[in-house]
């Protein structure tokens, strides 16, 4: 009975040995065939055939060494177990060496490989394939089931009941256990601008994956195959991530995001209302007077559905908004968004480093636009308006300044998927601090000199006009007074003639008239001289009409 059982076990081992050998050979030829098809498709017929032949030689040489070397050793060392021992030794050496030198594997990959080899070797020496089937495989099943349960507990989830997401979480944990993980990222703070790489790694090529599309291939190191395990980025519920892959990028989130080979987060976008403030920006008034001011801007990623007319208008200005008419992502939460609008906003990011600062991000660019609009508005306003805005933030001047800044940036921001909520300029300070003067001394002096020349010219013109007008009024008053004097004298002479006729009155009249004539002739610069002389002659003729002539005056 026992002999029959042992015979059955031995026969089963022989059948399993044949089956495993056959499956292994078939798998090797399948790999060669798959590699040949992809090589011919990607590299062309001649180059593909050449690469396939080289790959075939590599497989044959490796399999030959693994298969024939133990047989050669068995002829030298007369021991029945030298063949399986040598093969297990070769397999263990290759696996241990790979995980020992694999980057980012650390001790986890080496430990996992050692434990798996130990379990398999124990099963083999218990009873070859039967030992592996009934001893090693159950232990490995328990290991992987425990790993699955642990993965669902410690790996974050966006939708815990989703089967596809469960599988992705399990694959991430499994890759970590084996030391073959992709980079794992976490957004630590609620206001973070970048994701923190918690665990580094590199992709493991999946030899049986389908070829990716051309847009997915750009930037990947291995263009023919995807990664065997996914990576992960975790964000809060109000954050989405711009993910770059070569020349392409996309927006994903919020929550848990599973990444592919070549993916890397480069920008965190906060979907909440953003408040940015710049203090003491340097500007000039219309007169060239330097000033400092604060600028506050409140904005957010546009979460409103656009009417068709507005969508076409903005789409003509920015082609990246081609599919951004409606808010269609994360619609069931507090922070819905449109992916094209977020992508358009991220494209505002500047990769040029600012002096003594990091990269200019999309929200920093919004503040820069508000600062520039504020400087332009201040340059169009007089010092009187700015001073009024300083003294009363609710004054007409302050409201006009705010309205002008908003008009300058509202449409450009919306063309980039950003909605402006509010903007305000305040804290005007007409400083004369030494450090500020030193900073822009040349510009300030030039502005002041220009302003001074203009004011001096206006002053001189005003003085000249006032002097000319005063002289004209003075001359008119003088002529008018003399005219009144002539009238009064003539009226007095007429009355004298009327009440005291005689030669004495004529002599007096002659003297008066002669004196008046001399006075008129002395005013040679007056435009009224001819008229005064004519009037004097008229009165003279009227007075002496009844008297004998004594001669002309």
JSON list of N, CA and C in Angstrom, two decimals, residues 212 260 265 401 424 439 443 534:
[
{"chain": "A", "resi": 212, "resn": "UNK", "atom": "N", "xyz": [1.43, 51.46, -25.91]},
{"chain": "A", "resi": 212, "resn": "UNK", "atom": "CA", "xyz": [0.72, 52.68, -25.58]},
{"chain": "A", "resi": 212, "resn": "UNK", "atom": "C", "xyz": [0.51, 53.53, -26.82]},
{"chain": "A", "resi": 260, "resn": "UNK", "atom": "N", "xyz": [1.26, 56.44, -14.06]},
{"chain": "A", "resi": 260, "resn": "UNK", "atom": "CA", "xyz": [1.85, 55.51, -15.01]},
{"chain": "A", "resi": 260, "resn": "UNK", "atom": "C", "xyz": [3.34, 55.79, -15.14]},
{"chain": "A", "resi": 265, "resn": "UNK", "atom": "N", "xyz": [4.30, 64.62, -10.79]},
{"chain": "A", "resi": 265, "resn": "UNK", "atom": "CA", "xyz": [3.53, 65.83, -10.44]},
{"chain": "A", "resi": 265, "resn": "UNK", "atom": "C", "xyz": [4.43, 67.05, -10.42]},
{"chain": "A", "resi": 401, "resn": "UNK", "atom": "N", "xyz": [-10.21, 103.61, -8.91]},
{"chain": "A", "resi": 401, "resn": "UNK", "atom": "CA", "xyz": [-8.95, 102.88, -9.03]},
{"chain": "A", "resi": 401, "resn": "UNK", "atom": "C", "xyz": [-9.20, 101.38, -9.03]},
{"chain": "A", "resi": 424, "resn": "UNK", "atom": "N", "xyz": [-8.17, 94.93, -4.87]},
{"chain": "A", "resi": 424, "resn": "UNK", "atom": "CA", "xyz": [-8.19, 96.16, -4.09]},
{"chain": "A", "resi": 424, "resn": "UNK", "atom": "C", "xyz": [-6.77, 96.70, -3.95]},
{"chain": "A", "resi": 439, "resn": "UNK", "atom": "N", "xyz": [17.12, 103.57, -4.34]},
{"chain": "A", "resi": 439, "resn": "UNK", "atom": "CA", "xyz": [16.77, 102.49, -5.27]},
{"chain": "A", "resi": 439, "resn": "UNK", "atom": "C", "xyz": [16.42, 103.02, -6.64]},
{"chain": "A", "resi": 443, "resn": "UNK", "atom": "N", "xyz": [15.53, 107.68, -11.79]},
{"chain": "A", "resi": 443, "resn": "UNK", "atom": "CA", "xyz": [14.19, 107.83, -12.35]},
{"chain": "A", "resi": 443, "resn": "UNK", "atom": "C", "xyz": [13.43, 108.94, -11.65]},
{"chain": "A", "resi": 534, "resn": "UNK", "atom": "N", "xyz": [-9.64, 164.98, -30.59]},
{"chain": "A", "resi": 534, "resn": "UNK", "atom": "CA", "xyz": [-10.83, 165.36, -31.37]},
{"chain": "A", "resi": 534, "resn": "UNK", "atom": "C", "xyz": [-11.92, 165.89, -30.46]}
]
